[in-house]
Amino acid sequence: DAGITQSPRHKVTETGTPVTLRCHQTENHRYMYWYRQDPGHGLRLIHYSYGVKDTDKGEVSDGYSVSRSKTEDFLLTLESATSSQTSVYFCATEDGPHQPQHFGDGTRLSIL
Amino acid sequence: AQTVTQSQPEMSVQEAETVTLSCTYDTSESDYYLFWYKQPPSRQMILVIRQEAYKQQNATENRFSVNFQKAAKSFSLKISDSQLGDAAMYFCAYRGPNAGKSTFGDGTTLTVKP
């Protein structure tokens, strides 16, 4: 399976603070994704990347930004965290549209 | 925009019995891929099965099979000989030709009764 590491695994922070979540992969997959998972909503796509420095918005991108300076790293930033961004965040990688996505173990983020 | 609907928030099945989870989707694309993922309480997302839209033959993986009806835009998952380890949340997912067209359903929680 693809080696995908998310850090941190858990984080508690306060409203208004910046937060950065990191996703690191060792499989050289081209595509990388950030999702959030909330009760009753499944996984919703925040941002995705189709190559180094190539990123685009998903369906719930407001309040989030991403960067991908290397193939292996995909960062998700909350510039000024709000309580509505409390969620579990998953990173995923994919080798192409015909291949399944491989997921990290998730980051539980709580914003008080 | 494409949508994926899982109309059964919760399902239960007796151990060793068969259960079918429903999924419908909406898309204007002709080329796409469909997946079922399993998420046990450990929170890991695990691939169960996948289907290419251009293939008419339904995919099968051991006790897991799909009923893919392209015209009806339906992609149901059948689990045969259910086991206690099958208890999890199951997500249906659509992947279009572009990376941004990746959509998940809201999930179905499956309980397996001994």
Coordinates of N, CA and C in Angstrom, one line a residue:
Chain A
D1 N 0.8 -1.2 0.0 CA 0.0 0.0 0.0 C 0.9 1.2 0.0
A2 N 0.3 2.4 -0.5 CA 1.1 3.6 -0.5 C 1.4 4.0 0.9
G3 N 2.6 4.5 1.1 CA 3.0 5.0 2.4 C 2.6 6.5 2.5
I4 N 1.6 6.7 3.3 CA 1.0 8.1 3.4 C 1.1 8.4 4.9
T5 N 1.7 9.5 5.3 CA 1.8 9.9 6.6 C 1.2 11.2 6.8
Q6 N 0.2 11.4 7.7 CA -0.3 12.6 8.0 C 0.2 13.1 9.4
S7 N 0.5 14.4 9.5 CA 0.9 14.9 10.8 C 0.3 16.3 10.9
P8 N -0.1 16.7 12.2 CA -0.2 15.8 13.3 C -1.4 14.8 13.2
R9 N -1.5 13.9 14.1 CA -2.6 13.0 14.1 C -3.8 13.6 14.9
H10 N -3.5 14.4 15.9 CA -4.5 15.1 16.6 C -4.0 16.5 16.9
K11 N -4.9 17.5 16.9 CA -4.6 18.8 17.2 C -5.8 19.6 17.8
V12 N -5.5 20.3 18.9 CA -6.5 21.2 19.5 C -6.0 22.6 19.4
T13 N -6.7 23.5 18.9 CA -6.3 24.9 18.8 C -7.4 25.8 19.0
E14 N -7.1 27.1 19.0 CA -8.1 28.1 19.3 C -8.6 28.8 18.0
T15 N -9.8 29.3 18.0 CA -10.3 30.1 16.9 C -9.3 31.3 16.6
G16 N -9.1 31.5 15.3 CA -8.3 32.6 14.8 C -6.8 32.2 14.6
T17 N -6.4 31.1 15.1 CA -5.0 30.7 14.9 C -4.8 30.0 13.6
P18 N -3.6 30.2 13.0 CA -3.3 29.4 11.8 C -2.9 28.0 12.1
V19 N -3.3 27.1 11.2 CA -3.1 25.7 11.4 C -2.6 25.1 10.0
T20 N -1.5 24.3 10.1 CA -1.1 23.6 8.9 C -1.0 22.1 9.1
L21 N -1.6 21.4 8.2 CA -1.6 19.9 8.3 C -0.7 19.4 7.1
R22 N 0.0 18.4 7.4 CA 1.0 17.9 6.4 C 0.6 16.5 6.0
C23 N 0.8 16.2 4.7 CA 0.6 14.9 4.1 C 1.9 14.6 3.4
H24 N 2.5 13.4 3.7 CA 3.7 13.0 3.0 C 3.5 11.6 2.5
Q25 N 3.9 11.4 1.2 CA 3.8 10.1 0.5 C 5.1 9.7 0.0
T26 N 5.3 8.4 0.0 CA 6.5 7.8 -0.5 C 6.4 7.0 -1.8
E27 N 5.2 7.1 -2.4 CA 4.9 6.2 -3.6 C 5.0 7.0 -4.9
N28 N 5.3 8.3 -4.9 CA 5.5 9.0 -6.1 C 4.2 9.1 -6.9
H29 N 3.0 9.1 -6.2 CA 1.8 9.3 -6.9 C 1.6 10.7 -7.4
R30 N 1.0 10.9 -8.5 CA 0.8 12.2 -9.1 C -0.2 13.0 -8.4
Y31 N -1.3 12.4 -8.1 CA -2.5 13.1 -7.6 C -2.5 13.0 -6.0
M32 N -2.8 14.1 -5.4 CA -3.0 14.2 -4.0 C -4.3 15.0 -3.7
Y33 N -4.9 14.6 -2.6 CA -6.2 15.1 -2.2 C -6.3 15.4 -0.7
W34 N -7.0 16.5 -0.4 CA -7.4 16.7 1.0 C -8.9 16.7 1.1
Y35 N -9.4 15.9 2.1 CA -10.8 15.7 2.3 C -11.1 16.1 3.8
R36 N -12.3 16.5 4.1 CA -12.8 16.5 5.5 C -14.0 15.6 5.6
Q37 N -14.0 15.0 6.8 CA -15.1 14.0 7.1 C -15.9 14.5 8.3
D38 N -17.1 14.7 8.1 CA -18.0 15.2 9.2 C -19.2 14.2 9.3
P39 N -19.8 14.0 10.4 CA -20.9 13.2 10.6 C -22.0 13.5 9.6
G40 N -22.5 12.5 8.9 CA -23.6 12.8 7.9 C -23.2 13.4 6.6
H41 N -21.9 13.6 6.4 CA -21.5 14.2 5.1 C -20.5 13.4 4.4
G42 N -20.1 12.3 4.9 CA -19.1 11.5 4.2 C -17.8 12.3 4.1
L43 N -17.1 12.1 2.9 CA -15.9 12.8 2.7 C -16.2 13.9 1.6
R44 N -15.7 15.1 2.0 CA -15.9 16.2 1.0 C -14.5 16.7 0.6
L45 N -14.4 17.0 -0.7 CA -13.1 17.4 -1.2 C -12.8 18.8 -1.0
I46 N -11.7 19.1 -0.4 CA -11.3 20.5 -0.1 C -10.5 21.1 -1.2
H47 N -9.3 20.5 -1.4 CA -8.4 20.8 -2.5 C -7.8 19.6 -3.1
Y48 N -7.3 19.7 -4.3 CA -6.5 18.6 -4.8 C -5.3 19.1 -5.6
S49 N -4.4 18.2 -5.9 CA -3.2 18.5 -6.7 C -3.0 17.5 -7.8
Y50 N -2.7 17.9 -9.0 CA -2.4 17.0 -10.1 C -0.9 17.1 -10.5
G51 N -0.1 17.7 -9.7 CA 1.3 17.8 -9.9 C 1.9 18.8 -9.0
V52 N 3.3 18.9 -9.1 CA 4.0 19.9 -8.3 C 3.5 21.3 -8.7
K53 N 3.1 22.0 -7.7 CA 2.7 23.4 -7.9 C 1.4 23.5 -8.7
D54 N 0.7 22.4 -9.0 CA -0.6 22.4 -9.7 C -1.6 21.9 -8.7
T55 N -2.5 22.9 -8.3 CA -3.5 22.6 -7.3 C -4.8 23.3 -7.8
D56 N -5.9 22.8 -7.3 CA -7.2 23.4 -7.6 C -8.2 23.1 -6.5
K57 N -9.3 23.9 -6.5 CA -10.3 23.8 -5.4 C -11.2 22.7 -5.6
G58 N -11.7 22.1 -4.4 CA -12.7 21.2 -4.4 C -14.0 21.8 -4.0
E59 N -15.0 21.1 -3.5 CA -16.3 21.6 -3.2 C -16.4 22.4 -2.0
V60 N -15.5 22.3 -1.0 CA -15.5 23.0 0.3 C -14.2 23.7 0.5
S61 N -13.8 24.5 -0.4 CA -12.4 25.1 -0.3 C -12.3 26.4 0.5
D62 N -13.5 27.0 0.8 CA -13.4 28.3 1.5 C -12.7 28.2 2.8
G63 N -11.8 29.1 3.1 CA -11.1 29.1 4.4 C -9.9 28.2 4.4
Y64 N -9.6 27.5 3.3 CA -8.4 26.6 3.2 C -7.5 27.0 2.0
S65 N -6.2 26.8 2.2 CA -5.3 26.9 1.1 C -4.4 25.7 1.1
V66 N -3.7 25.4 0.0 CA -2.8 24.3 -0.1 C -1.6 24.7 -0.8
S67 N -0.6 23.8 -0.6 CA 0.7 24.0 -1.4 C 1.3 22.7 -1.6
R68 N 1.9 22.5 -2.8 CA 2.7 21.3 -3.1 C 3.9 21.7 -3.8
S69 N 5.0 21.8 -3.1 CA 6.3 22.2 -3.6 C 7.2 21.0 -4.0
K70 N 6.8 19.8 -3.5 CA 7.5 18.6 -3.9 C 6.4 17.5 -4.1
T71 N 6.8 16.5 -4.9 CA 5.8 15.5 -5.2 C 5.3 14.8 -4.0
E72 N 6.2 14.6 -3.0 CA 5.8 13.9 -1.8 C 5.0 14.6 -0.8
D73 N 5.0 15.9 -0.8 CA 4.4 16.7 0.3 C 3.2 17.6 -0.2
F74 N 2.1 17.5 0.5 CA 0.9 18.3 0.2 C 0.4 18.9 1.5
L75 N 0.5 20.2 1.6 CA 0.2 20.9 2.9 C -1.2 21.6 2.8
L76 N -2.0 21.4 3.9 CA -3.3 22.1 4.0 C -3.2 23.1 5.1
T77 N -3.5 24.4 4.7 CA -3.4 25.5 5.7 C -4.8 26.1 6.0
L78 N -5.1 26.3 7.2 CA -6.2 27.1 7.7 C -5.6 28.4 8.2
E79 N -5.8 29.4 7.4 CA -5.2 30.7 7.7 C -5.6 31.3 9.1
S80 N -6.9 31.1 9.3 CA -7.5 31.6 10.6 C -8.6 30.7 10.9
A81 N -8.3 29.7 11.8 CA -9.2 28.6 12.0 C -10.5 29.1 12.7
T82 N -11.6 28.4 12.3 CA -12.9 28.7 12.9 C -13.5 27.4 13.4
S83 N -14.5 27.5 14.3 CA -15.0 26.3 14.9 C -15.7 25.4 13.9
S84 N -16.2 25.9 12.8 CA -16.8 25.1 11.7 C -15.8 24.2 11.0
Q85 N -14.5 24.5 11.2 CA -13.5 23.7 10.6 C -13.0 22.5 11.5
T86 N -13.7 22.4 12.6 CA -13.5 21.2 13.5 C -13.9 20.0 12.7
S87 N -13.1 19.0 12.5 CA -13.4 17.9 11.6 C -12.2 16.9 11.7
V88 N -12.4 15.8 10.9 CA -11.4 14.8 10.7 C -10.9 15.0 9.2
Y89 N -9.6 15.2 9.1 CA -9.1 15.5 7.7 C -8.3 14.3 7.2
F90 N -8.6 14.0 6.0 CA -7.9 12.9 5.4 C -7.1 13.4 4.1
C91 N -5.9 12.9 4.0 CA -5.2 13.0 2.8 C -5.2 11.7 2.0
A92 N -5.3 11.8 0.7 CA -5.3 10.7 -0.2 C -4.3 10.9 -1.3
T93 N -3.8 9.8 -1.9 CA -3.0 9.9 -3.1 C -3.6 8.9 -4.1
E94 N -3.2 9.2 -5.4 CA -3.8 8.4 -6.4 C -2.8 8.4 -7.6
D95 N -2.7 7.2 -8.2 CA -1.7 7.1 -9.4 C -2.4 7.4 -10.7
G96 N -3.7 7.6 -10.7 CA -4.4 7.9 -11.9 C -5.9 7.6 -11.7
P97 N -6.7 8.1 -12.7 CA -8.2 8.0 -12.5 C -8.7 6.5 -12.4
H98 N -7.9 5.6 -13.0 CA -8.3 4.2 -13.0 C -7.9 3.5 -11.7
Q99 N -7.2 4.1 -10.9 CA -6.6 3.5 -9.7 C -7.4 4.0 -8.4
P100 N -7.5 3.2 -7.4 CA -8.1 3.6 -6.2 C -7.3 4.7 -5.5
Q101 N -7.9 5.4 -4.6 CA -7.2 6.3 -3.8 C -6.7 5.6 -2.5
H102 N -5.5 6.0 -2.1 CA -4.9 5.5 -0.9 C -4.9 6.6 0.2
F103 N -5.4 6.2 1.4 CA -5.6 7.2 2.4 C -4.6 7.2 3.5
G104 N -4.4 8.4 4.1 CA -3.7 8.4 5.3 C -4.6 8.1 6.5
D105 N -4.1 8.1 7.7 CA -4.9 7.7 8.9 C -5.8 8.8 9.4
G106 N -5.7 10.0 8.8 CA -6.5 11.1 9.3 C -5.9 11.9 10.4
T107 N -6.4 13.2 10.4 CA -6.0 14.1 11.5 C -7.3 14.6 12.1
R108 N -7.4 14.4 13.4 CA -8.5 14.9 14.1 C -8.2 16.3 14.6
L109 N -8.9 17.3 14.1 CA -8.6 18.7 14.4 C -9.8 19.3 15.2
S110 N -9.5 19.8 16.3 CA -10.6 20.5 17.1 C -10.2 22.0 17.3
I111 N -11.2 22.8 17.0 CA -11.0 24.3 17.1 C -12.0 24.8 18.1
L112 N -11.4 25.3 19.2 CA -12.3 25.8 20.3 C -12.5 27.3 20.3
Chain B
A1 N -22.6 19.4 -11.5 CA -21.6 18.7 -10.7 C -22.2 17.3 -10.4
Q2 N -21.2 16.4 -10.3 CA -21.6 15.0 -10.1 C -22.0 14.8 -8.6
T3 N -23.0 14.0 -8.4 CA -23.4 13.7 -7.0 C -23.5 12.2 -6.8
V4 N -23.3 11.7 -5.6 CA -23.3 10.3 -5.2 C -24.3 10.2 -4.0
T5 N -25.3 9.3 -4.2 CA -26.3 9.2 -3.1 C -26.3 7.8 -2.6
Q6 N -26.2 7.7 -1.3 CA -26.3 6.4 -0.6 C -27.6 6.6 0.3
S7 N -28.6 5.9 -0.1 CA -29.9 6.2 0.5 C -30.2 5.4 1.8
Q8 N -29.2 4.6 2.2 CA -29.4 3.8 3.4 C -28.4 4.2 4.4
P9 N -28.7 5.1 5.3 CA -27.7 5.5 6.3 C -27.2 4.3 7.2
E10 N -28.1 3.4 7.5 CA -27.7 2.2 8.3 C -28.4 1.0 7.7
M11 N -27.6 -0.1 7.8 CA -28.1 -1.4 7.5 C -27.6 -2.4 8.5
S12 N -28.3 -3.5 8.6 CA -27.8 -4.6 9.5 C -28.0 -5.9 8.8
V13 N -27.2 -6.9 9.1 CA -27.3 -8.2 8.5 C -26.9 -9.3 9.5
Q14 N -27.4 -10.4 9.4 CA -27.1 -11.5 10.3 C -25.8 -12.2 9.7
E15 N -24.9 -12.5 10.6 CA -23.7 -13.2 10.2 C -24.1 -14.4 9.2
A16 N -23.3 -14.5 8.2 CA -23.4 -15.5 7.1 C -24.5 -15.2 6.1
E17 N -25.3 -14.2 6.3 CA -26.3 -13.8 5.4 C -25.7 -12.8 4.3
T18 N -26.6 -12.5 3.4 CA -26.2 -11.6 2.3 C -26.8 -10.2 2.5
V19 N -26.1 -9.2 2.2 CA -26.7 -7.8 2.3 C -26.2 -7.0 1.0
T20 N -27.1 -6.1 0.6 CA -26.8 -5.2 -0.5 C -26.9 -3.8 -0.1
L21 N -25.9 -3.0 -0.4 CA -25.8 -1.6 -0.1 C -26.0 -0.8 -1.4
S22 N -26.9 0.2 -1.4 CA -27.3 0.9 -2.6 C -26.4 2.1 -2.8
C23 N -26.2 2.5 -4.1 CA -25.5 3.7 -4.5 C -26.0 4.1 -5.8
T24 N -26.4 5.4 -5.9 CA -26.7 6.0 -7.2 C -25.9 7.2 -7.4
Y25 N -25.7 7.6 -8.6 CA -24.8 8.7 -8.9 C -25.4 9.5 -10.1
D26 N -24.9 10.7 -10.3 CA -25.4 11.5 -11.4 C -24.2 12.1 -12.0
T27 N -24.0 11.9 -13.3 CA -22.9 12.5 -14.1 C -23.3 12.6 -15.5
S28 N -22.6 13.5 -16.2 CA -22.8 13.7 -17.6 C -21.6 13.1 -18.4
E29 N -20.6 12.6 -17.6 CA -19.5 12.0 -18.3 C -19.8 10.6 -18.8
S30 N -19.0 10.2 -19.8 CA -19.2 8.8 -20.3 C -18.1 7.9 -19.8
D31 N -17.0 8.5 -19.4 CA -15.8 7.8 -18.9 C -15.6 8.1 -17.4
Y32 N -15.7 7.1 -16.6 CA -15.5 7.4 -15.2 C -15.3 6.0 -14.5
Y33 N -15.0 6.1 -13.2 CA -14.7 5.0 -12.4 C -15.5 5.0 -11.1
L34 N -15.9 3.9 -10.6 CA -16.7 3.8 -9.3 C -16.0 2.9 -8.4
F35 N -16.0 3.2 -7.1 CA -15.4 2.5 -6.1 C -16.3 2.3 -4.8
W36 N -16.0 1.3 -4.1 CA -16.6 1.1 -2.8 C -15.4 1.0 -1.8
Y37 N -15.5 1.9 -0.8 CA -14.5 1.8 0.3 C -15.1 1.5 1.6
K38 N -14.3 0.9 2.5 CA -14.8 0.4 3.8 C -14.0 1.2 4.8
Q39 N -14.7 1.7 5.8 CA -14.0 2.4 6.9 C -14.5 1.8 8.3
P40 N -13.6 0.9 8.8 CA -13.9 0.3 10.1 C -13.7 1.4 11.2
P41 N -14.0 1.0 12.5 CA -13.9 2.0 13.6 C -12.4 2.5 13.7
S42 N -11.5 1.8 13.2 CA -10.1 2.3 13.2 C -9.9 3.6 12.4
R43 N -10.9 3.9 11.6 CA -10.9 5.1 10.7 C -10.1 5.0 9.4
Q44 N -9.4 3.9 9.2 CA -8.7 3.7 8.0 C -9.7 3.5 6.8
M45 N -9.4 4.0 5.7 CA -10.2 3.9 4.5 C -9.6 2.8 3.6
I46 N -10.4 1.7 3.3 CA -9.8 0.5 2.7 C -10.6 0.3 1.4
L47 N -10.0 0.1 0.3 CA -10.7 -0.2 -1.0 C -11.3 -1.6 -0.9
V48 N -12.6 -1.7 -1.3 CA -13.3 -2.9 -1.3 C -13.3 -3.5 -2.7
I49 N -13.7 -2.6 -3.7 CA -13.9 -3.0 -5.1 C -14.0 -1.8 -6.0
R50 N -13.7 -2.0 -7.2 CA -13.8 -0.9 -8.2 C -14.4 -1.4 -9.5
Q51 N -14.9 -0.5 -10.2 CA -15.6 -0.8 -11.5 C -15.3 0.3 -12.5
E52 N -14.9 -0.1 -13.7 CA -14.7 0.9 -14.8 C -16.0 1.0 -15.5
A53 N -16.4 2.2 -15.8 CA -17.7 2.4 -16.5 C -17.8 1.8 -17.8
Y54 N -16.7 1.7 -18.5 CA -16.7 1.1 -19.9 C -16.8 -0.4 -19.9
K55 N -16.7 -1.0 -18.7 CA -16.8 -2.4 -18.6 C -18.2 -2.8 -18.3
Q56 N -18.8 -3.7 -19.0 CA -20.2 -4.1 -18.7 C -20.2 -5.2 -17.6
Q57 N -19.1 -5.9 -17.5 CA -19.1 -7.0 -16.6 C -18.9 -6.5 -15.2
N58 N -19.8 -7.0 -14.3 CA -19.7 -6.6 -12.9 C -18.5 -7.1 -12.2
A59 N -17.8 -6.2 -11.4 CA -16.6 -6.6 -10.7 C -17.0 -7.5 -9.5
T60 N -16.0 -8.4 -9.2 CA -16.2 -9.3 -8.1 C -14.8 -9.4 -7.4
E61 N -14.9 -9.4 -6.1 CA -13.7 -9.6 -5.2 C -14.1 -10.5 -4.1
N62 N -13.8 -11.8 -4.2 CA -14.2 -12.8 -3.2 C -15.7 -12.7 -2.8
R63 N -16.0 -12.3 -1.6 CA -17.4 -12.3 -1.1 C -18.1 -11.0 -1.5
F64 N -17.4 -10.1 -2.2 CA -17.9 -8.8 -2.5 C -18.1 -8.7 -4.1
S65 N -19.3 -8.2 -4.4 CA -19.6 -8.1 -5.9 C -20.5 -6.8 -6.0
V66 N -20.5 -6.3 -7.3 CA -21.3 -5.1 -7.5 C -22.3 -5.5 -8.6
N67 N -23.4 -4.7 -8.6 CA -24.4 -4.7 -9.6 C -24.3 -3.3 -10.2
F68 N -23.7 -3.2 -11.4 CA -23.4 -1.9 -12.1 C -24.4 -1.8 -13.2
Q69 N -25.3 -0.8 -13.1 CA -26.3 -0.5 -14.1 C -26.0 0.9 -14.6
K70 N -25.3 1.0 -15.7 CA -24.8 2.2 -16.2 C -26.0 3.2 -16.6
A71 N -26.9 2.6 -17.3 CA -28.0 3.5 -17.8 C -28.8 4.0 -16.6
A72 N -29.0 3.2 -15.6 CA -29.7 3.7 -14.4 C -28.8 4.4 -13.4
K73 N -27.5 4.5 -13.7 CA -26.5 5.2 -12.8 C -26.6 4.6 -11.4
S74 N -26.6 3.3 -11.4 CA -26.7 2.6 -10.1 C -25.5 1.7 -9.9
F75 N -25.0 1.6 -8.7 CA -23.7 0.8 -8.4 C -23.9 0.3 -7.0
S76 N -24.6 -0.8 -6.8 CA -24.8 -1.4 -5.5 C -23.7 -2.5 -5.2
L77 N -23.5 -2.6 -3.9 CA -22.5 -3.6 -3.4 C -23.2 -4.7 -2.7
K78 N -22.9 -5.9 -3.1 CA -23.4 -7.1 -2.4 C -22.3 -7.8 -1.6
I79 N -22.6 -8.0 -0.3 CA -21.7 -8.8 0.5 C -22.3 -10.1 0.8
S80 N -21.7 -11.2 0.4 CA -22.1 -12.5 0.7 C -21.5 -13.1 1.9
D81 N -22.2 -14.0 2.6 CA -21.6 -14.7 3.7 C -21.0 -13.7 4.7
S82 N -21.8 -12.8 5.1 CA -21.3 -11.6 6.0 C -20.5 -12.1 7.2
Q83 N -19.5 -11.4 7.5 CA -18.7 -11.8 8.7 C -18.6 -10.6 9.6
L84 N -18.3 -10.9 10.9 CA -18.3 -9.8 11.9 C -17.3 -8.7 11.5
G85 N -16.2 -9.1 10.9 CA -15.3 -8.1 10.4 C -15.7 -7.2 9.3
D86 N -16.9 -7.5 8.7 CA -17.4 -6.6 7.7 C -18.1 -5.4 8.3
A87 N -18.3 -5.4 9.6 CA -19.0 -4.2 10.2 C -18.1 -3.0 10.0
A88 N -18.7 -2.0 9.4 CA -18.0 -0.8 9.1 C -18.9 0.2 8.4
M89 N -18.4 1.4 8.1 CA -19.1 2.3 7.3 C -18.6 2.1 5.9
Y90 N -19.5 2.1 4.9 CA -19.1 1.8 3.5 C -19.4 3.1 2.7
F91 N -18.5 3.5 1.9 CA -18.6 4.7 1.1 C -18.6 4.3 -0.4
C92 N -19.5 4.8 -1.2 CA -19.5 4.7 -2.6 C -18.8 5.9 -3.1
A93 N -17.9 5.8 -4.1 CA -17.2 7.0 -4.6 C -17.2 7.0 -6.2
Y94 N -17.2 8.2 -6.7 CA -17.2 8.4 -8.1 C -15.9 9.1 -8.5
R95 N -15.3 8.7 -9.5 CA -14.0 9.4 -10.0 C -14.2 9.7 -11.5
G96 N -14.3 10.9 -11.8 CA -14.4 11.3 -13.2 C -13.1 11.4 -13.9
P97 N -13.1 11.8 -15.1 CA -11.8 11.9 -15.9 C -10.8 12.9 -15.4
N98 N -11.3 13.9 -14.7 CA -10.5 14.9 -14.1 C -10.3 14.7 -12.6
A99 N -9.2 15.0 -12.0 CA -8.9 14.8 -10.6 C -9.9 15.5 -9.7
G100 N -10.4 16.6 -10.1 CA -11.3 17.4 -9.2 C -12.7 16.7 -9.1
K101 N -13.0 15.8 -10.0 CA -14.3 15.2 -10.0 C -14.2 13.9 -9.2
S102 N -14.0 14.0 -8.0 CA -13.9 12.9 -7.1 C -14.9 13.1 -6.0
T103 N -15.9 12.3 -5.9 CA -17.1 12.6 -5.0 C -17.4 11.3 -4.3
F104 N -17.6 11.5 -3.0 CA -18.0 10.3 -2.1 C -19.5 10.5 -1.7
G105 N -20.2 9.4 -1.5 CA -21.5 9.4 -0.9 C -21.3 9.6 0.6
D106 N -22.5 9.8 1.3 CA -22.4 10.1 2.7 C -22.2 8.8 3.6
G107 N -22.2 7.6 3.0 CA -21.9 6.4 3.7 C -23.0 5.7 4.2
T108 N -22.8 4.4 4.4 CA -23.8 3.4 5.0 C -23.1 2.7 6.1
T109 N -23.7 2.8 7.3 CA -23.1 2.0 8.4 C -23.7 0.6 8.5
L110 N -22.8 -0.4 8.3 CA -23.3 -1.7 8.3 C -23.0 -2.4 9.7
T111 N -24.0 -3.0 10.3 CA -23.9 -3.7 11.5 C -24.0 -5.2 11.2
V112 N -23.2 -6.1 11.7 CA -23.3 -7.5 11.5 C -23.6 -8.2 12.8
K113 N -24.7 -8.8 12.8 CA -25.2 -9.5 14.1 C -24.8 -10.9 14.2
P114 N -24.2 -11.3 15.3 CA -23.7 -12.7 15.4 C -24.9 -13.7 15.6

